[in-house]
Tab-separated table of C-alpha atoms in Angstrom:
chain	number	residue	atom	x	y	z
A	1	MET	CA	1.203	72.793	44.259
A	2	ARG	CA	-1.226	69.570	45.116
A	3	ASN	CA	-1.642	68.664	41.352
A	4	LYS	CA	2.143	68.615	40.729
A	5	LYS	CA	2.581	66.023	43.571
A	6	LEU	CA	0.404	63.816	41.689
A	7	ILE	CA	2.173	64.120	38.608
A	8	PRO	CA	5.163	61.861	39.903
A	9	VAL	CA	2.546	59.355	41.124
A	10	LEU	CA	0.866	59.046	37.793
A	11	LEU	CA	4.147	58.514	35.777
A	12	ALA	CA	5.277	55.980	38.409
A	13	GLY	CA	1.925	54.197	37.725
A	14	ILE	CA	2.424	54.532	34.068
A	15	LEU	CA	5.825	53.060	34.313
A	16	THR	CA	4.634	50.024	36.540
A	17	PHE	CA	2.157	49.560	34.097
A	18	THR	CA	4.531	49.576	31.215
A	19	THR	CA	6.959	47.653	33.041
A	20	GLY	CA	4.063	44.547	33.453
A	21	TYR	CA	3.163	44.937	30.100
A	22	SER	CA	6.162	44.418	28.816
A	23	VAL	CA	6.936	41.380	30.941
A	24	TYR	CA	3.781	39.944	29.731
A	25	ALA	CA	4.144	40.567	26.224
A	26	ALA	CA	7.765	38.719	26.630
A	27	ASP	CA	5.508	35.868	28.059
A	28	ILE	CA	3.672	35.976	25.134
A	29	ASP	CA	6.463	35.799	23.022
A	30	GLU	CA	8.026	32.856	24.603
A	31	GLN	CA	5.005	31.220	24.333
A	32	ILE	CA	4.646	31.642	20.449
A	33	ALA	CA	8.201	30.918	20.252
A	34	ASP	CA	7.425	27.439	22.187
A	35	MET	CA	4.440	26.907	19.945
A	36	GLN	CA	6.319	27.616	16.888
A	37	SER	CA	9.001	25.207	17.836
A	38	GLN	CA	6.534	22.339	18.623
A	39	LYS	CA	5.073	23.115	15.545
A	40	ALA	CA	8.168	22.645	13.593
A	41	GLN	CA	8.897	19.545	15.407
A	42	ALA	CA	5.512	18.177	14.578
A	43	GLU	CA	6.174	19.269	10.786
A	44	ALA	CA	9.292	17.197	10.452
A	45	GLY	CA	7.684	14.292	12.177
A	46	LEU	CA	4.865	14.441	10.054
A	47	ALA	CA	7.291	14.616	6.921
A	48	GLN	CA	8.976	11.552	8.006
A	49	ALA	CA	5.621	9.727	8.628
A	50	GLN	CA	4.308	10.664	5.113
A	51	GLY	CA	7.584	9.392	3.663
A	52	ASN	CA	7.586	6.223	5.644
A	53	ILE	CA	4.112	5.768	4.440
A	54	SER	CA	5.172	6.069	1.065
A	55	SER	CA	8.317	3.570	1.507
A	56	LEU	CA	5.556	1.274	3.128
A	57	GLU	CA	3.146	1.255	0.583
A	58	SER	CA	5.896	0.836	-2.135
A	59	LYS	CA	7.189	-1.954	-0.720
A	60	ARG	CA	3.619	-3.576	-0.227
A	61	GLN	CA	2.786	-2.612	-3.743
A	62	GLU	CA	6.046	-4.775	-4.652
A	63	LEU	CA	4.860	-7.581	-2.331
A	64	GLU	CA	1.801	-8.022	-3.565
A	65	SER	CA	3.030	-8.109	-7.377
A	66	TYR	CA	5.552	-10.817	-6.253
A	67	LEU	CA	2.265	-12.650	-4.440
A	68	ALA	CA	0.166	-12.239	-7.646
A	69	GLN	CA	3.288	-14.317	-9.548
A	70	LEU	CA	3.581	-16.747	-6.821
A	71	ASN	CA	-0.295	-17.379	-7.174
A	72	SER	CA	-0.191	-17.947	-10.974
A	73	GLN	CA	3.232	-20.195	-10.642
A	74	TYR	CA	1.159	-22.287	-7.799
A	75	GLU	CA	-1.768	-22.736	-10.117
A	76	GLU	CA	0.652	-23.644	-12.877
A	77	LEU	CA	2.072	-26.252	-10.701
A	78	THR	CA	-1.137	-27.759	-9.330
A	79	ASP	CA	-2.245	-28.266	-13.065
A	80	SER	CA	0.889	-30.199	-13.534
A	81	VAL	CA	0.642	-32.459	-10.450
A	82	SER	CA	-2.786	-33.250	-11.796
A	83	GLN	CA	-1.574	-33.921	-15.028
A	84	LEU	CA	1.597	-35.992	-14.216
A	85	SER	CA	-0.496	-37.896	-11.753
A	86	ILE	CA	-2.901	-38.672	-14.544
A	87	GLN	CA	0.007	-39.748	-16.471
A	88	ALA	CA	1.503	-41.959	-13.980
A	89	ALA	CA	-1.892	-43.956	-13.012
A	90	GLN	CA	-1.607	-44.369	-17.198
A	91	LYS	CA	2.016	-45.785	-17.224
A	92	GLU	CA	1.374	-47.968	-14.045
A	93	GLU	CA	-1.965	-49.584	-15.900
A	94	GLU	CA	0.016	-49.872	-19.249
A	95	LEU	CA	2.908	-51.506	-17.304
A	96	GLN	CA	0.263	-53.835	-15.705
A	97	ASP	CA	-0.965	-54.918	-18.562
A	98	MET	CA	2.624	-55.547	-20.033
A	99	LYS	CA	3.185	-58.001	-17.983
A	100	LEU	CA	0.029	-59.808	-18.297
A	101	GLU	CA	0.955	-60.276	-22.277
A	102	LEU	CA	4.462	-60.901	-21.171
A	103	ALA	CA	3.223	-63.620	-18.832
A	104	LYS	CA	0.795	-64.891	-21.749
A	105	ALA	CA	3.866	-65.261	-24.122
A	106	GLN	CA	5.947	-66.825	-21.919
A	107	LYS	CA	3.521	-69.475	-21.168
A	108	GLN	CA	2.867	-70.123	-24.944
A	109	SER	CA	6.350	-70.077	-25.330
A	110	GLU	CA	6.945	-72.807	-22.748
A	111	GLN	CA	3.780	-74.923	-24.365
A	112	GLN	CA	5.369	-74.731	-28.007
A	113	TYR	CA	9.076	-75.612	-26.598
A	114	GLU	CA	7.143	-78.460	-24.764
A	115	ALA	CA	5.844	-79.994	-27.769
A	116	MET	CA	8.576	-79.611	-30.312
A	117	LYS	CA	10.685	-81.062	-27.912
A	118	LYS	CA	8.179	-84.139	-27.901
A	119	ARG	CA	8.155	-84.494	-31.552
A	120	ILE	CA	11.974	-84.130	-31.792
A	121	VAL	CA	12.656	-86.905	-29.301
A	122	TYR	CA	9.837	-88.859	-30.953
A	123	MET	CA	11.541	-88.295	-34.317
A	124	TYR	CA	15.087	-89.149	-33.043
A	125	GLU	CA	13.846	-92.426	-31.184
A	126	ASN	CA	11.984	-94.009	-33.945
A	127	GLY	CA	13.895	-92.466	-36.649
A	128	GLY	CA	15.311	-95.119	-38.445
A	129	ALA	CA	11.804	-97.367	-38.183
A	130	THR	CA	9.791	-94.294	-39.179
A	131	MET	CA	11.923	-93.855	-42.602
A	132	LEU	CA	11.948	-97.380	-43.328
A	133	GLU	CA	7.856	-97.476	-42.657
A	134	LEU	CA	7.708	-94.335	-45.428
A	135	LEU	CA	9.819	-96.101	-47.927
A	136	LEU	CA	8.076	-99.377	-47.512
A	137	SER	CA	4.709	-97.765	-47.218
A	138	SER	CA	5.080	-95.568	-49.892
A	139	SER	CA	4.205	-96.570	-53.600
A	140	ASP	CA	6.815	-94.649	-55.249
A	141	LEU	CA	9.643	-92.603	-54.441
A	142	THR	CA	7.498	-89.281	-55.193
A	143	GLN	CA	5.415	-90.334	-52.277
A	144	PHE	CA	8.118	-91.060	-50.177
A	145	MET	CA	9.942	-87.728	-50.811
A	146	ASN	CA	6.822	-85.661	-50.188
A	147	ARG	CA	6.280	-87.411	-46.816
A	148	ALA	CA	9.640	-86.899	-45.769
A	149	GLU	CA	9.483	-83.129	-46.913
A	150	ASN	CA	6.118	-82.904	-44.340
A	151	ILE	CA	8.412	-84.249	-41.966
A	152	SER	CA	10.968	-81.739	-42.564
A	153	GLN	CA	8.277	-78.967	-43.016
A	154	LEU	CA	7.051	-79.813	-39.680
A	155	SER	CA	10.378	-79.315	-38.043
A	156	LYS	CA	10.650	-76.084	-39.727
A	157	TYR	CA	7.493	-74.818	-38.256
A	158	ASP	CA	8.206	-75.675	-34.779
A	159	ARG	CA	11.731	-73.838	-34.934
A	160	ASP	CA	9.909	-70.992	-36.680
A	161	MET	CA	7.217	-70.741	-34.029
A	162	LEU	CA	10.064	-71.181	-31.163
A	163	LYS	CA	11.527	-68.295	-32.704
A	164	LYS	CA	8.353	-66.050	-33.132
A	165	TYR	CA	7.606	-66.576	-29.305
A	166	GLN	CA	11.152	-66.001	-28.590
A	167	ASP	CA	11.264	-62.487	-30.130
A	168	LEU	CA	7.617	-61.920	-28.814
A	169	GLN	CA	9.017	-62.442	-25.281
A	170	ALA	CA	11.908	-60.424	-26.000
A	171	ASP	CA	9.792	-57.582	-27.575
A	172	ILE	CA	7.521	-57.628	-24.633
A	173	GLN	CA	10.466	-57.559	-22.120
A	174	SER	CA	11.666	-54.277	-23.883
A	175	GLN	CA	8.354	-52.783	-23.713
A	176	GLU	CA	8.178	-53.260	-20.232
A	177	GLU	CA	11.310	-51.956	-19.288
A	178	ASN	CA	10.876	-48.907	-21.264
A	179	LEU	CA	7.377	-48.553	-19.569
A	180	GLU	CA	9.057	-48.872	-16.197
A	181	LYS	CA	11.514	-46.200	-17.365
A	182	GLU	CA	8.623	-44.144	-18.453
A	183	SER	CA	6.881	-44.430	-15.255
A	184	ALA	CA	9.620	-43.905	-12.977
A	185	SER	CA	10.162	-40.532	-14.601
A	186	VAL	CA	6.688	-39.920	-14.431
A	187	ASN	CA	6.709	-40.164	-10.864
A	188	GLN	CA	10.233	-38.536	-10.454
A	189	LEU	CA	8.605	-35.159	-11.908
A	190	LEU	CA	5.342	-35.681	-10.036
A	191	ALA	CA	7.632	-35.686	-6.770
A	192	GLU	CA	9.617	-32.579	-7.998
A	193	SER	CA	6.375	-30.853	-8.967
A	194	ALA	CA	4.762	-31.877	-5.545
A	195	SER	CA	7.891	-30.682	-3.876
A	196	LYS	CA	7.599	-27.435	-5.983
A	197	LYS	CA	4.181	-26.738	-5.131
A	198	GLN	CA	4.875	-27.274	-1.317
A	199	GLU	CA	7.873	-24.638	-1.651
A	200	VAL	CA	5.747	-22.167	-3.594
A	201	GLN	CA	2.829	-22.665	-1.029
A	202	SER	CA	5.365	-21.522	1.954
A	203	LEU	CA	6.313	-18.586	0.027
A	204	VAL	CA	2.662	-17.309	-0.201
A	205	SER	CA	2.156	-17.948	3.134
A	206	SER	CA	5.405	-15.938	4.438
A	207	THR	CA	4.630	-13.160	1.399
A	208	SER	CA	1.059	-12.696	2.848
A	209	ASP	CA	2.554	-12.500	6.301
A	210	SER	CA	4.949	-9.821	5.334
A	211	ILE	CA	1.826	-7.697	3.296
A	212	ALA	CA	-0.231	-7.897	6.506
A	213	SER	CA	2.831	-6.704	8.508
A	214	TYR	CA	3.284	-3.781	5.868
A	215	ILE	CA	-0.569	-2.904	6.347
A	216	SER	CA	-0.252	-3.090	9.894
A	217	GLN	CA	2.702	-0.528	9.879
A	218	ILE	CA	1.013	1.916	7.180
A	219	SER	CA	-1.984	1.805	9.707
A	220	ALA	CA	0.237	2.937	12.396
A	221	SER	CA	1.960	5.463	10.470
A	222	GLN	CA	-1.098	6.832	9.260
A	223	ALA	CA	-2.338	7.123	12.977
A	224	GLU	CA	0.820	8.918	13.870
A	225	ALA	CA	0.657	10.968	10.524
A	226	ALA	CA	-2.945	12.140	11.657
A	227	ALA	CA	-1.897	12.873	15.433
A	228	LEU	CA	0.700	14.835	14.096
A	229	SER	CA	-1.689	17.104	11.830
A	230	ALA	CA	-3.848	17.316	14.717
A	231	GLN	CA	-0.683	18.533	16.795
A	232	ILE	CA	0.205	21.023	14.263
A	233	SER	CA	-3.511	22.246	13.743
A	234	SER	CA	-3.466	22.748	17.573
A	235	ALA	CA	-0.102	24.611	17.597
A	236	GLU	CA	-1.203	26.676	14.865
A	237	ASN	CA	-4.495	27.644	16.468
A	238	SER	CA	-2.216	28.573	19.676
A	239	ILE	CA	-0.234	30.442	17.957
A	240	TYR	CA	-3.060	32.488	16.290
A	241	SER	CA	-4.705	32.902	19.814
A	242	LEU	CA	-1.538	34.433	21.232
A	243	THR	CA	-1.254	36.556	18.356
A	244	GLN	CA	-4.495	37.846	18.648
A	245	GLN	CA	-4.190	38.351	22.317
A	246	ALA	CA	-0.782	40.234	21.976
A	247	ALA	CA	-2.807	42.197	19.186
A	248	GLN	CA	-5.532	42.897	21.451
A	249	GLN	CA	-3.043	44.032	24.872
A	250	SER	CA	-0.894	46.325	22.224
A	251	GLN	CA	-3.963	48.370	21.284
A	252	PRO	CA	-5.311	49.475	24.762
A	253	GLN	CA	-1.281	50.017	25.994
A	254	GLU	CA	-0.920	52.415	23.253
A	255	GLU	CA	-4.216	54.241	23.366
A	256	ASP	CA	-3.654	54.377	27.343
A	257	THR	CA	0.042	55.581	26.893
A	258	TYR	CA	-1.123	57.977	24.527
A	259	THR	CA	-3.983	59.480	26.824
A	260	GLU	CA	-2.217	59.409	29.967
A	261	SER	CA	0.501	61.437	28.289
A	262	SER	CA	-1.676	63.828	27.027
A	263	SER	CA	-3.705	64.435	30.198
A	264	ASP	CA	-0.373	64.663	32.043
A	265	GLY	CA	1.007	67.386	29.809
A	266	SER	CA	-2.170	69.198	29.930
A	267	GLY	CA	-2.497	69.004	33.576
A	268	ASP	CA	1.186	70.120	34.011
A	269	SER	CA	0.636	73.084	31.665
A	270	TYR	CA	-2.728	74.037	33.532
A	271	ASN	CA	-0.639	74.132	37.028
A	272	ASP	CA	2.346	76.027	35.970
A	273	TYR	CA	0.126	78.438	33.947
A	274	SER	CA	-2.293	78.846	36.940
A	275	GLU	CA	1.055	79.441	39.551
A	276	GLU	CA	3.016	81.408	37.245
A	277	SER	CA	0.659	83.446	35.776
A	278	GLY	CA	-1.715	83.975	39.104
A	279	SER	CA	-4.565	84.477	36.695
A	280	VAL	CA	-7.717	82.686	38.265
A	281	GLU	CA	-10.065	80.382	37.042
A	282	SER	CA	-10.573	82.021	33.686
A	283	SER	CA	-6.784	81.079	32.746
A	284	GLY	CA	-7.116	77.622	33.672
A	285	ASP	CA	-10.125	77.103	31.872
A	286	ASP	CA	-8.469	78.385	28.940
A	287	SER	CA	-5.470	75.880	29.167
A	288	TYR	CA	-8.123	72.876	30.239
A	289	GLN	CA	-9.995	74.030	26.784
A	290	GLU	CA	-6.682	73.512	24.776
A	291	SER	CA	-5.688	69.976	26.755
A	292	SER	CA	-9.391	68.825	26.095
A	293	SER	CA	-9.195	69.991	22.535
A	294	GLU	CA	-6.061	67.601	22.256
A	295	GLU	CA	-8.092	64.679	22.662
A	296	SER	CA	-9.494	64.338	19.041
A	297	PRO	CA	-6.115	63.331	17.573
A	298	GLN	CA	-6.453	60.596	20.083
A	299	GLU	CA	-9.763	59.977	18.372
A	300	SER	CA	-8.139	60.513	14.885
A	301	TYR	CA	-5.383	57.837	15.962
A	302	SER	CA	-7.787	55.497	16.780
A	303	GLU	CA	-9.894	55.576	13.883
A	304	SER	CA	-6.682	55.476	11.518
A	305	ALA	CA	-5.403	52.822	13.224
A	306	SER	CA	-8.990	50.733	12.892
A	307	SER	CA	-8.610	51.874	9.239
A	308	GLU	CA	-5.256	50.385	8.825
A	309	GLU	CA	-6.215	46.919	10.480
A	310	SER	CA	-9.300	47.188	7.976
A	311	SER	CA	-7.332	47.331	5.003
A	312	SER	CA	-4.847	44.974	5.825
A	313	SER	CA	-7.517	42.030	6.512
A	314	SER	CA	-8.989	42.887	3.272
A	315	SER	CA	-7.649	43.186	-0.409
A	316	GLY	CA	-8.614	42.773	-3.979
A	317	GLN	CA	-7.983	38.963	-3.339
A	318	GLY	CA	-11.055	38.754	-0.545
A	319	THR	CA	-10.628	38.696	3.112
A	320	TYR	CA	-7.493	37.760	4.122
A	321	LEU	CA	-7.608	34.762	6.862
A	322	GLY	CA	-3.825	33.876	7.327
A	323	ASN	CA	-1.001	31.517	6.541
A	324	PHE	CA	-2.801	28.138	6.661
A	325	THR	CA	-1.566	24.306	6.642
A	326	LEU	CA	-2.507	22.353	3.736
A	327	THR	CA	-2.867	18.593	3.251
A	328	ALA	CA	-4.461	16.555	0.826
A	329	TYR	CA	-6.955	13.696	1.045
A	330	CYS	CA	-9.213	11.469	-1.341
A	331	ASN	CA	-11.928	9.171	-1.082
A	332	CYS	CA	-10.387	6.103	-0.605
A	333	ALA	CA	-10.928	3.709	2.294
A	334	GLN	CA	-7.527	4.831	3.860
A	335	CYS	CA	-8.190	8.764	3.836
A	336	CYS	CA	-12.020	8.132	5.001
A	337	GLY	CA	-12.321	4.883	6.135
A	338	THR	CA	-14.980	3.318	3.850
A	339	ALA	CA	-14.840	4.376	-0.010
A	340	GLY	CA	-17.137	6.460	-2.170
A	341	ASN	CA	-18.836	8.267	0.537
A	342	LEU	CA	-20.649	11.957	-0.091
A	343	THR	CA	-18.893	15.051	1.628
A	344	ALA	CA	-20.362	16.296	4.890
A	345	SER	CA	-22.388	18.707	3.360
A	346	GLY	CA	-24.004	16.387	1.217
A	347	THR	CA	-22.271	16.622	-2.047
A	348	VAL	CA	-20.066	14.615	-4.177
A	349	PRO	CA	-16.335	15.847	-3.709
A	350	SER	CA	-14.668	16.725	-6.816
A	351	ALA	CA	-10.835	17.715	-7.341
A	352	GLY	CA	-10.144	21.094	-7.514
A	353	ARG	CA	-13.330	22.083	-5.794
A	354	THR	CA	-13.738	20.428	-2.529
A	355	VAL	CA	-11.824	21.066	0.374
A	356	ALA	CA	-12.560	20.173	4.293
A	357	MET	CA	-12.119	22.759	7.036
A	358	ALA	CA	-14.285	23.547	10.563
A	359	GLY	CA	-15.175	27.182	11.483
A	360	VAL	CA	-16.500	28.649	8.628
A	361	PRO	CA	-19.898	27.810	6.978
A	362	PHE	CA	-20.467	25.037	4.040
A	363	GLY	CA	-19.922	26.899	0.853
A	364	THR	CA	-17.456	29.366	1.825
A	365	GLN	CA	-15.020	29.678	-1.098
A	366	LEU	CA	-11.328	29.783	-0.514
A	367	LEU	CA	-8.927	31.717	-2.629
A	368	ILE	CA	-5.473	29.214	-2.305
A	369	ASN	CA	-2.591	29.627	-4.580
A	370	GLY	CA	-4.500	31.390	-7.107
A	371	ASN	CA	-7.290	28.448	-7.091
A	372	VAL	CA	-10.957	28.914	-5.925
A	373	TYR	CA	-11.892	26.214	-3.542
A	374	THR	CA	-15.140	25.646	-1.876
A	375	VAL	CA	-15.670	24.108	1.724
A	376	GLU	CA	-18.126	20.870	1.506
A	377	ASP	CA	-16.344	18.645	4.013
A	378	LEU	CA	-15.308	18.334	7.492
A	379	GLY	CA	-12.550	16.760	9.227
A	380	THR	CA	-9.734	19.737	9.970
A	381	PRO	CA	-9.869	22.374	12.439
A	382	TYR	CA	-9.870	26.102	11.712
A	383	GLY	CA	-6.591	27.286	9.969
A	384	HIS	CA	-5.969	23.461	8.333
A	385	VAL	CA	-7.681	23.251	4.583
A	386	ASP	CA	-7.514	19.482	3.570
A	387	ILE	CA	-7.959	19.837	-0.281
A	388	PHE	CA	-9.553	16.839	-2.206
A	389	CYS	CA	-8.006	14.906	-4.605
A	390	GLY	CA	-8.822	12.433	-7.557
A	391	SER	CA	-6.324	9.893	-6.399
A	392	HIS	CA	-4.612	8.216	-3.174
A	393	SER	CA	-1.129	8.543	-4.817
A	394	GLU	CA	-1.636	12.365	-5.762
A	395	ALA	CA	-2.830	13.254	-2.077
A	396	LEU	CA	0.372	11.391	-0.775
A	397	SER	CA	2.509	13.213	-3.155
A	398	PHE	CA	0.726	16.564	-1.836
A	399	GLY	CA	2.513	15.990	1.422
A	400	LEU	CA	2.228	19.138	4.018
A	401	GLN	CA	2.097	22.727	2.421
A	402	HIS	CA	1.492	26.202	3.773
A	403	ALA	CA	-0.353	28.672	1.969
A	404	ASP	CA	-1.779	32.367	2.434
A	405	VAL	CA	-5.705	31.773	2.171
A	406	TYR	CA	-8.169	34.115	1.434
A	407	ARG	CA	-12.080	34.632	1.736
A	408	LEU	CA	-14.257	35.117	-1.340
A	409	ASN	CA	-17.781	35.151	-0.103
């Protein structure tokens, strides 16, 4: 009878333990759900940050191409301004020489004109006496005509020379006007080129500032992406830890429940058998032997559960590690701080082979999506595999993925 009174107490203890474990399991489930929600939010933020980085990179490349065009245009304008400056100096020098020639021609024309006036005045004032002297002093008519012809030729020479200097003066003036027009045109082109050069220089400065702004935004987005990746990794680690904790708690609970249930059943049978049959120790011993023999199924159950757990973690593909986060990186300065670095294990990174992940030894081979990779680098926590790519564009296009990971060695 005393043993029978213990049965309700044991049942109450089992019920209390089970209820407490249910509350504990519900709390773990709630924490896992919360971690999964945080992970989902971080993944959405990471996708948005990577999209921003891609967009900013595209805009930066467009501006850099435009800046290269502006620099080329600026160099052309600089050469044009230099050549126009030389032409303007040459035109100015030619214009000064032409003015000197014009002044010289004008002076000669004035001198010729003054000499001609003196001869004309002299001829008209003394014309009668001169003709009479020529007539009287001439030995014959032929000599008279010759002298008269000389006087006529002299007058014609004066008129021709006057006409020549007048034409020369007009030609010099025309050339001077043309030079002034050419000089004005060159100076105008020079002013326009200088103004255009200043405008292009201003565009170069503003474009360079815009590129610097995009680079700053890209750096900020990359820092945000790195923080979100770390948050995702932390959430995954927390989820994994909580899942393992829940699995560890559930296994002892099942075993305890089974053991206590078997123990209660055998004790109950032992008491009933003792009281109803009235037999002494031998009957109780037989019943106890039967209850003791029932412990072997418990051991068999534990071994079976252990076997199932072992078979679920290993397969023909290697040892299953879990569903991990996948990202990508390359060997450029944006991904690694400086370009051309060796891996943390001292090897040269290779696309299709090298991956980074902490928590396993260097040289560990991982099977991911049918491809075999080797852990040769660090930078991400356990549960987050960073796959090496041959270019930065490939790393960006890889984005954020998830896949089952198997360990081969």
